[in-house]
mmCIF file of C-alpha atoms in Angstrom:
data_model
loop_
_atom_site.group_PDB
_atom_site.id
_atom_site.type_symbol
_atom_site.label_atom_id
_atom_site.label_comp_id
_atom_site.label_asym_id
_atom_site.label_seq_id
_atom_site.Cartn_x
_atom_site.Cartn_y
_atom_site.Cartn_z
ATOM 1 C CA MET A 1 67.635 106.485 125.429
ATOM 2 C CA ASN A 2 69.571 105.388 122.361
ATOM 3 C CA ARG A 3 71.057 108.455 120.669
ATOM 4 C CA ASN A 4 71.629 106.561 117.425
ATOM 5 C CA PHE A 5 67.872 106.296 116.933
ATOM 6 C CA TRP A 6 67.453 110.066 117.111
ATOM 7 C CA LEU A 7 70.516 110.825 115.024
ATOM 8 C CA THR A 8 69.458 108.471 112.261
ATOM 9 C CA LEU A 9 66.171 110.351 112.064
ATOM 10 C CA PHE A 10 67.922 113.728 111.937
ATOM 11 C CA VAL A 11 70.271 112.575 109.178
ATOM 12 C CA LEU A 12 67.299 111.506 107.080
ATOM 13 C CA ALA A 13 65.634 114.858 107.692
ATOM 14 C CA CYS A 14 68.720 116.822 106.700
ATOM 15 C CA LEU A 15 69.248 114.833 103.502
ATOM 16 C CA VAL A 16 65.639 115.651 102.462
ATOM 17 C CA SER A 17 63.639 112.698 101.199
ATOM 18 C CA CYS A 18 62.509 114.052 97.850
ATOM 19 C CA ASN A 19 63.157 113.802 94.141
ATOM 20 C CA GLN A 20 65.603 116.443 92.895
ATOM 21 C CA GLN A 21 65.036 118.007 89.500
ATOM 22 C CA LYS A 22 67.746 119.308 87.192
ATOM 23 C CA VAL A 23 67.397 123.006 86.422
ATOM 24 C CA GLU A 24 68.893 125.117 83.665
ATOM 25 C CA ASN A 25 69.175 128.852 83.148
ATOM 26 C CA GLY A 26 66.069 130.999 82.720
ATOM 27 C CA TYR A 27 63.740 130.310 85.652
ATOM 28 C CA THR A 28 61.307 132.359 87.698
ATOM 29 C CA LEU A 29 58.833 131.881 90.548
ATOM 30 C CA LYS A 30 55.208 131.958 89.412
ATOM 31 C CA PRO A 31 52.517 132.772 92.005
ATOM 32 C CA SER A 32 49.591 130.358 92.097
ATOM 33 C CA ASP A 33 46.005 131.616 92.014
ATOM 34 C CA ASP A 34 45.014 129.350 94.906
ATOM 35 C CA LEU A 35 45.884 130.119 98.520
ATOM 36 C CA LEU A 36 46.850 127.541 101.109
ATOM 37 C CA ARG A 37 44.772 128.146 104.238
ATOM 38 C CA ILE A 38 45.225 126.413 107.590
ATOM 39 C CA GLU A 39 42.636 126.995 110.299
ATOM 40 C CA LEU A 40 43.856 128.238 113.698
ATOM 41 C CA ASP A 41 42.234 128.564 117.096
ATOM 42 C CA SER A 42 41.442 132.004 118.477
ATOM 43 C CA LEU A 43 44.601 132.135 120.638
ATOM 44 C CA THR A 44 47.137 131.319 117.914
ATOM 45 C CA SER A 45 48.856 134.111 115.985
ATOM 46 C CA ASN A 46 48.727 133.819 112.203
ATOM 47 C CA ILE A 47 52.397 134.869 112.112
ATOM 48 C CA SER A 48 54.561 132.053 113.458
ATOM 49 C CA SER A 49 57.758 132.685 115.428
ATOM 50 C CA TRP A 50 59.255 129.501 113.908
ATOM 51 C CA LEU A 51 57.959 127.619 110.886
ATOM 52 C CA GLY A 52 59.196 124.454 109.198
ATOM 53 C CA TYR A 53 57.914 121.715 106.913
ATOM 54 C CA TYR A 54 58.853 118.045 106.776
ATOM 55 C CA TYR A 55 57.845 115.659 104.012
ATOM 56 C CA ASP A 56 58.328 111.886 104.155
ATOM 57 C CA ALA A 57 58.533 110.639 100.574
ATOM 58 C CA LYS A 58 58.107 106.981 101.569
ATOM 59 C CA LEU A 59 54.875 107.729 103.414
ATOM 60 C CA ASP A 60 53.905 110.421 100.892
ATOM 61 C CA SER A 61 52.935 112.582 103.847
ATOM 62 C CA GLY A 62 54.082 115.899 105.263
ATOM 63 C CA LEU A 63 53.326 118.235 108.146
ATOM 64 C CA LEU A 64 53.897 121.933 108.837
ATOM 65 C CA TYR A 65 55.509 122.600 112.230
ATOM 66 C CA SER A 66 54.995 125.863 114.129
ATOM 67 C CA VAL A 67 56.418 126.957 117.491
ATOM 68 C CA ASP A 68 54.216 128.939 119.892
ATOM 69 C CA PRO A 69 56.478 130.384 122.638
ATOM 70 C CA VAL A 70 53.522 131.905 124.528
ATOM 71 C CA ARG A 71 51.861 128.542 125.158
ATOM 72 C CA ASN A 72 55.204 126.726 124.929
ATOM 73 C CA GLU A 73 53.997 124.201 122.415
ATOM 74 C CA ILE A 74 54.867 122.722 119.044
ATOM 75 C CA GLU A 75 51.909 122.562 116.689
ATOM 76 C CA ARG A 76 51.719 120.301 113.635
ATOM 77 C CA TYR A 77 49.367 121.116 110.779
ATOM 78 C CA SER A 78 48.125 119.097 107.818
ATOM 79 C CA LEU A 79 48.349 120.937 104.492
ATOM 80 C CA GLN A 80 45.859 118.511 102.948
ATOM 81 C CA ASP A 81 43.196 119.002 105.636
ATOM 82 C CA GLY A 82 44.006 122.648 106.325
ATOM 83 C CA LYS A 83 43.825 122.253 110.091
ATOM 84 C CA LEU A 84 45.705 121.250 113.234
ATOM 85 C CA PHE A 85 46.993 117.663 113.183
ATOM 86 C CA ASP A 86 48.209 117.609 116.798
ATOM 87 C CA LYS A 87 50.340 119.553 119.270
ATOM 88 C CA MET A 88 52.733 118.966 122.135
ATOM 89 C CA THR A 89 52.977 121.286 125.156
ATOM 90 C CA TYR A 90 56.203 121.440 127.177
ATOM 91 C CA ASP A 91 56.997 122.498 130.740
ATOM 92 C CA ARG A 92 59.262 125.515 131.076
ATOM 93 C CA GLU A 93 60.709 124.419 134.433
ATOM 94 C CA GLY A 94 60.930 121.295 136.559
ATOM 95 C CA PRO A 95 62.232 117.798 135.807
ATOM 96 C CA LYS A 96 60.707 117.855 132.313
ATOM 97 C CA GLY A 97 61.280 121.558 131.683
ATOM 98 C CA VAL A 98 62.840 122.665 128.389
ATOM 99 C CA GLY A 99 62.704 126.430 128.962
ATOM 100 C CA THR A 100 60.813 128.654 126.547
ATOM 101 C CA LEU A 101 60.386 127.143 123.101
ATOM 102 C CA ILE A 102 62.097 129.283 120.478
ATOM 103 C CA GLU A 103 63.602 127.002 117.845
ATOM 104 C CA ILE A 104 63.456 123.340 116.915
ATOM 105 C CA GLY A 105 64.988 120.957 114.392
ATOM 106 C CA ILE A 106 62.718 118.481 112.624
ATOM 107 C CA LEU A 107 64.035 114.909 112.722
ATOM 108 C CA GLY A 108 61.049 113.189 111.135
ATOM 109 C CA LEU A 109 57.281 113.278 111.174
ATOM 110 C CA ASP A 110 57.275 112.092 114.801
ATOM 111 C CA SER A 111 60.502 113.533 116.191
ATOM 112 C CA VAL A 112 62.138 116.911 116.830
ATOM 113 C CA LEU A 113 65.119 118.495 118.522
ATOM 114 C CA ILE A 114 64.504 121.424 120.886
ATOM 115 C CA PHE A 115 67.183 124.111 121.211
ATOM 116 C CA PRO A 116 66.723 126.211 124.402
ATOM 117 C CA PRO A 117 67.962 129.811 124.072
ATOM 118 C CA PHE A 118 69.854 129.980 127.392
ATOM 119 C CA ASP A 119 70.964 126.433 128.131
ATOM 120 C CA ASN A 120 74.048 124.396 127.232
ATOM 121 C CA SER A 121 71.912 121.467 126.132
ATOM 122 C CA PHE A 122 69.354 120.342 123.604
ATOM 123 C CA TYR A 123 66.418 117.963 123.884
ATOM 124 C CA GLN A 124 65.247 115.060 121.745
ATOM 125 C CA SER A 125 61.459 114.781 121.736
ATOM 126 C CA ARG A 126 59.002 112.348 120.186
ATOM 127 C CA PHE A 127 55.298 112.998 119.615
ATOM 128 C CA SER A 128 54.009 109.420 119.675
ATOM 129 C CA ASP A 129 54.984 108.639 123.273
ATOM 130 C CA ALA A 130 56.047 112.070 124.668
ATOM 131 C CA ALA A 131 59.628 110.816 125.046
ATOM 132 C CA LEU A 132 62.095 113.532 126.097
ATOM 133 C CA ASN A 133 65.867 113.153 126.318
ATOM 134 C CA LYS A 134 68.327 115.879 127.375
ATOM 135 C CA VAL A 135 71.813 116.078 125.853
ATOM 136 C CA ALA A 136 74.426 118.473 127.294
ATOM 137 C CA TYR A 137 77.153 120.160 125.242
ATOM 138 C CA ASN A 138 80.015 122.577 125.908
ATOM 139 C CA LYS A 139 78.717 125.849 124.472
ATOM 140 C CA PRO A 140 81.671 128.166 123.816
ATOM 141 C CA ASP A 141 81.844 131.303 125.947
ATOM 142 C CA GLU A 142 80.875 134.580 124.238
ATOM 143 C CA TYR A 143 79.141 132.788 121.355
ATOM 144 C CA SER A 144 75.509 131.956 120.775
ATOM 145 C CA PRO A 145 74.071 128.483 121.466
ATOM 146 C CA ILE A 146 72.651 126.135 118.845
ATOM 147 C CA ARG A 147 69.610 128.364 118.689
ATOM 148 C CA SER A 148 70.827 130.596 115.866
ATOM 149 C CA MET A 149 67.911 131.152 113.516
ATOM 150 C CA THR A 150 65.684 134.178 112.997
ATOM 151 C CA ASN A 151 62.769 134.670 110.629
ATOM 152 C CA TYR A 152 64.836 137.033 108.495
ATOM 153 C CA PHE A 153 68.133 135.112 108.418
ATOM 154 C CA SER A 154 67.243 131.437 108.162
ATOM 155 C CA SER A 155 70.017 129.130 109.414
ATOM 156 C CA PRO A 156 68.524 125.840 110.604
ATOM 157 C CA ALA A 157 70.823 123.463 112.465
ATOM 158 C CA TYR A 158 72.063 120.483 110.456
ATOM 159 C CA THR A 159 73.443 117.080 111.436
ATOM 160 C CA ASP A 160 75.392 114.346 109.681
ATOM 161 C CA GLY A 161 74.772 111.880 112.502
ATOM 162 C CA GLN A 162 77.997 112.508 114.385
ATOM 163 C CA TYR A 163 77.790 116.298 114.672
ATOM 164 C CA ILE A 164 75.202 119.047 114.836
ATOM 165 C CA TYR A 165 76.310 122.079 112.788
ATOM 166 C CA THR A 166 75.078 125.498 113.856
ATOM 167 C CA ARG A 167 75.568 129.099 112.856
ATOM 168 C CA THR A 168 76.884 131.217 115.715
ATOM 169 C CA LEU A 169 77.043 134.926 116.548
ATOM 170 C CA PHE A 170 79.729 136.551 118.675
ATOM 171 C CA GLY A 171 78.944 138.369 121.906
ATOM 172 C CA GLY A 172 79.998 141.842 122.981
ATOM 173 C CA ASN A 173 79.434 145.326 121.596
ATOM 174 C CA TYR A 174 79.897 145.309 117.824
ATOM 175 C CA MET A 175 80.071 149.119 117.841
ATOM 176 C CA LEU A 176 83.483 148.849 119.530
ATOM 177 C CA MET A 177 84.793 146.345 116.997
ATOM 178 C CA GLU A 178 86.826 147.089 113.871
ATOM 179 C CA ASN A 179 87.133 145.214 110.574
ATOM 180 C CA GLU A 180 90.291 143.287 111.483
ATOM 181 C CA GLU A 181 88.746 141.866 114.647
ATOM 182 C CA LEU A 182 85.481 141.035 112.868
ATOM 183 C CA SER A 183 87.313 139.136 110.120
ATOM 184 C CA GLU A 184 88.637 136.695 112.727
ATOM 185 C CA LYS A 185 85.223 135.859 114.202
ATOM 186 C CA PRO A 186 83.985 132.320 113.445
ATOM 187 C CA LEU A 187 80.618 131.786 111.787
ATOM 188 C CA MET A 188 79.882 128.176 112.710
ATOM 189 C CA TYR A 189 80.720 125.429 115.140
ATOM 190 C CA ARG A 190 79.711 121.811 115.410
ATOM 191 C CA VAL A 191 78.700 119.783 118.446
ATOM 192 C CA ASN A 192 79.815 116.179 118.883
ATOM 193 C CA VAL A 193 76.561 114.584 119.997
ATOM 194 C CA ALA A 194 78.313 111.723 121.787
ATOM 195 C CA SER A 195 80.717 113.804 123.897
ATOM 196 C CA GLY A 196 79.244 117.319 123.792
ATOM 197 C CA ALA A 197 82.583 118.690 122.578
ATOM 198 C CA VAL A 198 82.509 121.778 120.356
ATOM 199 C CA GLU A 199 84.754 122.535 117.376
ATOM 200 C CA PHE A 200 84.822 125.789 115.401
ATOM 201 C CA ALA A 201 84.912 125.745 111.607
ATOM 202 C CA HIS A 202 87.478 127.653 109.559
ATOM 203 C CA PHE A 203 84.627 129.851 108.316
ATOM 204 C CA THR A 204 85.065 133.506 109.306
ATOM 205 C CA PHE A 205 83.672 136.861 108.221
ATOM 206 C CA PRO A 206 85.002 138.206 104.892
ATOM 207 C CA ASP A 207 88.317 140.041 105.311
ATOM 208 C CA ASP A 208 86.887 143.299 103.932
ATOM 209 C CA TYR A 209 83.309 143.158 105.247
ATOM 210 C CA TRP A 210 83.736 146.330 107.321
ATOM 211 C CA ALA A 211 86.681 147.782 105.377
ATOM 212 C CA ASP A 212 84.586 150.751 104.165
ATOM 213 C CA GLY A 213 82.471 151.126 107.297
ATOM 214 C CA LYS A 214 80.093 149.040 109.357
ATOM 215 C CA THR A 215 76.945 147.311 108.165
ATOM 216 C CA SER A 216 74.887 144.622 109.889
ATOM 217 C CA TYR A 217 76.870 141.501 110.775
ATOM 218 C CA GLU A 218 73.787 139.265 110.381
ATOM 219 C CA PHE A 219 73.972 136.394 107.929
ATOM 220 C CA SER A 220 72.087 133.329 106.761
ATOM 221 C CA THR A 221 73.425 129.802 106.373
ATOM 222 C CA ALA A 222 72.206 126.954 104.174
ATOM 223 C CA VAL A 223 73.745 123.493 104.490
ATOM 224 C CA ASN A 224 73.168 120.876 101.815
ATOM 225 C CA GLY A 225 74.964 117.647 102.599
ATOM 226 C CA GLY A 226 78.652 118.554 102.712
ATOM 227 C CA GLN A 227 78.173 121.990 101.127
ATOM 228 C CA PHE A 228 78.086 125.053 103.398
ATOM 229 C CA ALA A 229 76.821 128.401 102.071
ATOM 230 C CA PHE A 230 76.724 131.825 103.772
ATOM 231 C CA SER A 231 74.846 134.947 102.668
ATOM 232 C CA PHE A 232 75.617 138.223 104.473
ATOM 233 C CA TYR A 233 73.406 141.256 105.023
ATOM 234 C CA GLY A 234 75.702 143.605 103.084
ATOM 235 C CA ASP A 235 77.672 141.511 100.573
ATOM 236 C CA HIS A 236 76.742 140.488 97.025
ATOM 237 C CA ASN A 237 78.894 137.369 97.251
ATOM 238 C CA ILE A 238 77.743 134.036 98.584
ATOM 239 C CA TYR A 239 80.541 132.310 100.498
ATOM 240 C CA VAL A 240 80.837 128.566 100.007
ATOM 241 C CA ALA A 241 82.859 125.607 101.294
ATOM 242 C CA SER A 242 82.651 121.936 100.374
ATOM 243 C CA SER A 243 83.639 120.711 103.832
ATOM 244 C CA PHE A 244 83.777 121.889 107.446
ATOM 245 C CA ASP A 245 87.585 122.036 107.321
ATOM 246 C CA GLU A 246 87.867 124.301 104.266
ATOM 247 C CA GLU A 247 87.975 128.074 104.159
ATOM 248 C CA LEU A 248 85.121 129.909 102.474
ATOM 249 C CA ARG A 249 85.436 131.031 98.864
ATOM 250 C CA PRO A 250 83.340 133.898 97.432
ATOM 251 C CA ILE A 251 80.966 133.453 94.490
ATOM 252 C CA MET A 252 79.445 136.624 93.047
ATOM 253 C CA ALA A 253 75.634 136.465 93.081
ATOM 254 C CA LYS A 254 74.398 140.064 92.861
ATOM 255 C CA SER A 255 70.708 140.907 92.830
ATOM 256 C CA ASN A 256 69.395 142.964 89.920
ATOM 257 C CA TYR A 257 67.439 145.068 92.403
ATOM 258 C CA LEU A 258 70.238 146.121 94.764
ATOM 259 C CA PRO A 259 72.867 148.762 93.901
ATOM 260 C CA ALA A 260 76.556 147.953 93.743
ATOM 261 C CA ASP A 261 77.390 149.744 97.006
ATOM 262 C CA PHE A 262 75.756 149.248 100.399
ATOM 263 C CA GLU A 263 74.851 152.031 102.786
ATOM 264 C CA ARG A 264 76.869 152.098 105.972
ATOM 265 C CA LEU A 265 75.629 152.066 109.535
ATOM 266 C CA PRO A 266 75.235 155.560 111.074
ATOM 267 C CA GLU A 267 77.664 154.864 113.919
ATOM 268 C CA ALA A 268 77.343 158.365 115.351
ATOM 269 C CA GLY A 269 73.548 158.273 115.136
ATOM 270 C CA SER A 270 70.965 157.459 117.776
ATOM 271 C CA ARG A 271 69.409 154.074 118.498
ATOM 272 C CA GLU A 272 66.427 155.178 116.385
ATOM 273 C CA ASP A 273 68.775 156.054 113.507
ATOM 274 C CA ARG A 274 70.265 152.565 113.628
ATOM 275 C CA LEU A 275 66.809 150.961 113.771
ATOM 276 C CA ARG A 276 65.778 153.006 110.738
ATOM 277 C CA TYR A 277 68.935 151.862 108.977
ATOM 278 C CA PHE A 278 68.251 148.164 109.588
ATOM 279 C CA ALA A 279 64.620 148.538 108.471
ATOM 280 C CA THR A 280 65.116 150.591 105.309
ATOM 281 C CA THR A 281 68.563 150.051 103.796
ATOM 282 C CA GLN A 282 69.099 147.618 100.916
ATOM 283 C CA HIS A 283 70.336 144.190 102.021
ATOM 284 C CA TYR A 284 70.184 140.420 101.640
ATOM 285 C CA GLY A 285 68.144 138.192 103.949
ATOM 286 C CA SER A 286 67.561 134.449 104.136
ATOM 287 C CA LEU A 287 69.299 131.885 101.949
ATOM 288 C CA ILE A 288 67.091 128.773 101.692
ATOM 289 C CA TYR A 289 67.858 125.458 100.031
ATOM 290 C CA ASP A 290 65.037 123.761 98.089
ATOM 291 C CA GLY A 291 65.876 120.057 98.107
ATOM 292 C CA TYR A 292 62.902 119.151 95.940
ATOM 293 C CA ARG A 293 64.160 121.176 92.982
ATOM 294 C CA ASN A 294 67.851 121.343 93.899
ATOM 295 C CA VAL A 295 68.063 125.149 93.939
ATOM 296 C CA TYR A 296 68.680 127.935 96.445
ATOM 297 C CA TYR A 297 66.465 130.970 97.095
ATOM 298 C CA ARG A 298 68.145 134.197 98.203
ATOM 299 C CA PHE A 299 65.845 136.904 99.586
ATOM 300 C CA CYS A 300 66.806 140.486 98.666
ATOM 301 C CA TYR A 301 65.401 143.745 100.053
ATOM 302 C CA PRO A 302 65.672 147.017 98.077
ATOM 303 C CA LYS A 303 66.008 150.351 99.856
ATOM 304 C CA VAL A 304 62.807 151.740 101.390
ATOM 305 C CA ASP A 305 62.174 155.489 101.094
ATOM 306 C CA LEU A 306 60.243 156.787 104.100
ATOM 307 C CA ASN A 307 57.580 159.454 103.777
ATOM 308 C CA GLY A 308 57.326 160.037 107.520
ATOM 309 C CA SER A 309 54.168 158.066 108.294
ATOM 310 C CA GLU A 310 55.494 154.480 108.286
ATOM 311 C CA ASP A 311 56.009 152.358 111.368
ATOM 312 C CA VAL A 312 59.701 151.599 110.998
ATOM 313 C CA ARG A 313 59.516 148.397 113.047
ATOM 314 C CA SER A 314 56.731 146.972 110.884
ATOM 315 C CA LEU A 315 58.868 147.462 107.754
ATOM 316 C CA VAL A 316 61.179 144.702 108.976
ATOM 317 C CA GLN A 317 58.335 142.186 109.146
ATOM 318 C CA PHE A 318 56.326 143.553 106.228
ATOM 319 C CA PRO A 319 58.678 145.098 103.618
ATOM 320 C CA PRO A 320 56.918 146.939 100.768
ATOM 321 C CA ALA A 321 58.942 145.057 98.138
ATOM 322 C CA PHE A 322 61.519 142.296 97.886
ATOM 323 C CA SER A 323 62.983 139.905 95.348
ATOM 324 C CA ILE A 324 63.938 136.245 95.399
ATOM 325 C CA MET A 325 67.010 135.065 93.506
ATOM 326 C CA ILE A 326 67.078 131.496 92.169
ATOM 327 C CA LEU A 327 70.511 129.832 92.171
ATOM 328 C CA ASP A 328 71.680 126.347 91.216
ATOM 329 C CA ARG A 329 73.973 124.126 93.321
ATOM 330 C CA GLU A 330 77.037 125.963 91.990
ATOM 331 C CA PHE A 331 75.339 129.298 92.824
ATOM 332 C CA LYS A 332 74.888 130.309 89.230
ATOM 333 C CA VAL A 333 71.977 132.756 89.042
ATOM 334 C CA LEU A 334 69.070 131.123 87.186
ATOM 335 C CA GLY A 335 66.629 133.996 87.618
ATOM 336 C CA GLU A 336 65.151 136.529 90.016
ATOM 337 C CA LYS A 337 61.533 137.242 90.926
ATOM 338 C CA LEU A 338 60.617 140.779 92.029
ATOM 339 C CA ILE A 339 57.690 140.818 94.454
ATOM 340 C CA GLU A 340 55.895 144.134 94.001
ATOM 341 C CA LYS A 341 52.391 143.316 92.783
ATOM 342 C CA GLU A 342 52.094 140.720 95.553
ATOM 343 C CA SER A 343 54.088 142.873 97.983
ATOM 344 C CA GLN A 344 51.619 142.628 100.868
ATOM 345 C CA LEU A 345 53.352 139.484 102.071
ATOM 346 C CA ALA A 346 55.251 138.395 105.185
ATOM 347 C CA PRO A 347 58.553 136.978 103.842
ATOM 348 C CA GLY A 348 59.672 136.048 107.352
ATOM 349 C CA ASN A 349 57.092 133.231 107.312
ATOM 350 C CA VAL A 350 58.068 130.931 104.445
ATOM 351 C CA PHE A 351 58.613 127.239 103.872
ATOM 352 C CA VAL A 352 59.506 124.909 101.008
ATOM 353 C CA GLY A 353 57.215 122.021 100.085
ATOM 354 C CA PRO A 354 56.885 119.486 97.255
ATOM 355 C CA LYS A 355 54.950 121.964 95.100
ATOM 356 C CA GLY A 356 57.188 124.988 95.617
ATOM 357 C CA LEU A 357 57.921 127.952 97.884
ATOM 358 C CA TYR A 358 55.150 129.120 100.229
ATOM 359 C CA ILE A 359 55.113 132.735 101.474
ATOM 360 C CA SER A 360 52.669 134.023 104.083
ATOM 361 C CA ILE A 361 50.025 136.576 103.044
ATOM 362 C CA ASN A 362 49.212 137.316 106.706
ATOM 363 C CA HIS A 363 50.043 140.970 106.140
ATOM 364 C CA PRO A 364 47.669 143.382 107.932
ATOM 365 C CA ASP A 365 46.914 145.164 104.631
ATOM 366 C CA HIS A 366 46.466 142.093 102.427
ATOM 367 C CA PRO A 367 42.799 141.835 101.341
ATOM 368 C CA ASP A 368 42.810 138.032 101.778
ATOM 369 C CA ASN A 369 44.407 138.019 105.230
ATOM 370 C CA LEU A 370 42.195 136.205 107.752
ATOM 371 C CA GLU A 371 42.975 136.446 111.457
ATOM 372 C CA ASP A 372 42.190 132.803 112.294
ATOM 373 C CA TYR A 373 44.157 131.208 109.449
ATOM 374 C CA PHE A 374 47.708 130.677 108.318
ATOM 375 C CA SER A 375 47.434 131.782 104.682
ATOM 376 C CA PHE A 376 50.169 131.170 102.124
ATOM 377 C CA MET A 377 50.723 132.004 98.476
ATOM 378 C CA LEU A 378 52.453 129.242 96.526
ATOM 379 C CA PHE A 379 55.296 130.252 94.189
ATOM 380 C CA GLU A 380 56.174 127.528 91.689
ATOM 381 C CA LEU A 381 59.558 127.251 89.968
ATOM 382 C CA VAL A 382 58.899 127.504 86.218
ATOM 383 C CA GLU A 383 60.997 127.989 83.111
ATOM 384 C CA GLU A 384 60.702 131.390 81.460
#
């Protein structure tokens, strides 16, 4: 199968076919009164393990993509009709097996890339004729594969046609690592889609990230054309480069709702102590680029004070409060929206569409949460 066909589609997807709007200082995110509801069948969870939206400006049409790893299928939903558009089920094993579906990349309305979690390959798949093409690559030892995105640290793979760019995490026991070793760990590599060769970027962890003690090494990546941006769990800076060959430079972008200093990981504590730390300490989460409005959204999570009755694990998925910073292309802070009144949300399930930022209300305590629907609150970018 001709790789150029697939790569052309992925380039178009990564460039985002939409009209960009100029923004100035003094913006916020305004919640809409109307909810977006999408009907589900009785076997589909209303919290998606992977969610993405693709809009084709020429066709004036878009679809919401959701991955269901239990049934090993990709589901596509129409926002206009509020229901399933179609779905594609994949074999886990055999000649057409792709493993368990975890993460995909959207090439176009009809085409996706599939990134298996434990395989040195990716797959090109098309909905219209069920075409499936496997492409091998040389995954570096002791580093994660192209699958590098979580709900809480969004880092979708990006391609310029010749390469696929992916965030990567190092292997091994981070508890045995010190700051100097961490500062040498790469954050991204790219895959030559013609040869499968892999090349690491010059991007590494900040030199002083663990200088005063350990915090989570998780981070989010947003790529916009030739601009690469990194947001770390415990760092107010956003780190930026204008090309793959540059080193990262810090740009201060502190949240108004996080203190100056970050709490440090209780290294001598138990596994439960560390879980409590990750669930309750102040930190930054996903960095998401909005190509329709030419801004970035940075999710921020204030410290959570426990009263003894909370389920610590659920606090990760359903934080009691969070804020969203709005930044321009130069990462100047344009505003910040604190989500308290609407805090019964699931900020791990979000997507950007032509109208704005959609955040799931499928929180177990939200009064409008319905089990058989994806339900989203629309936040529109408005001038204050």
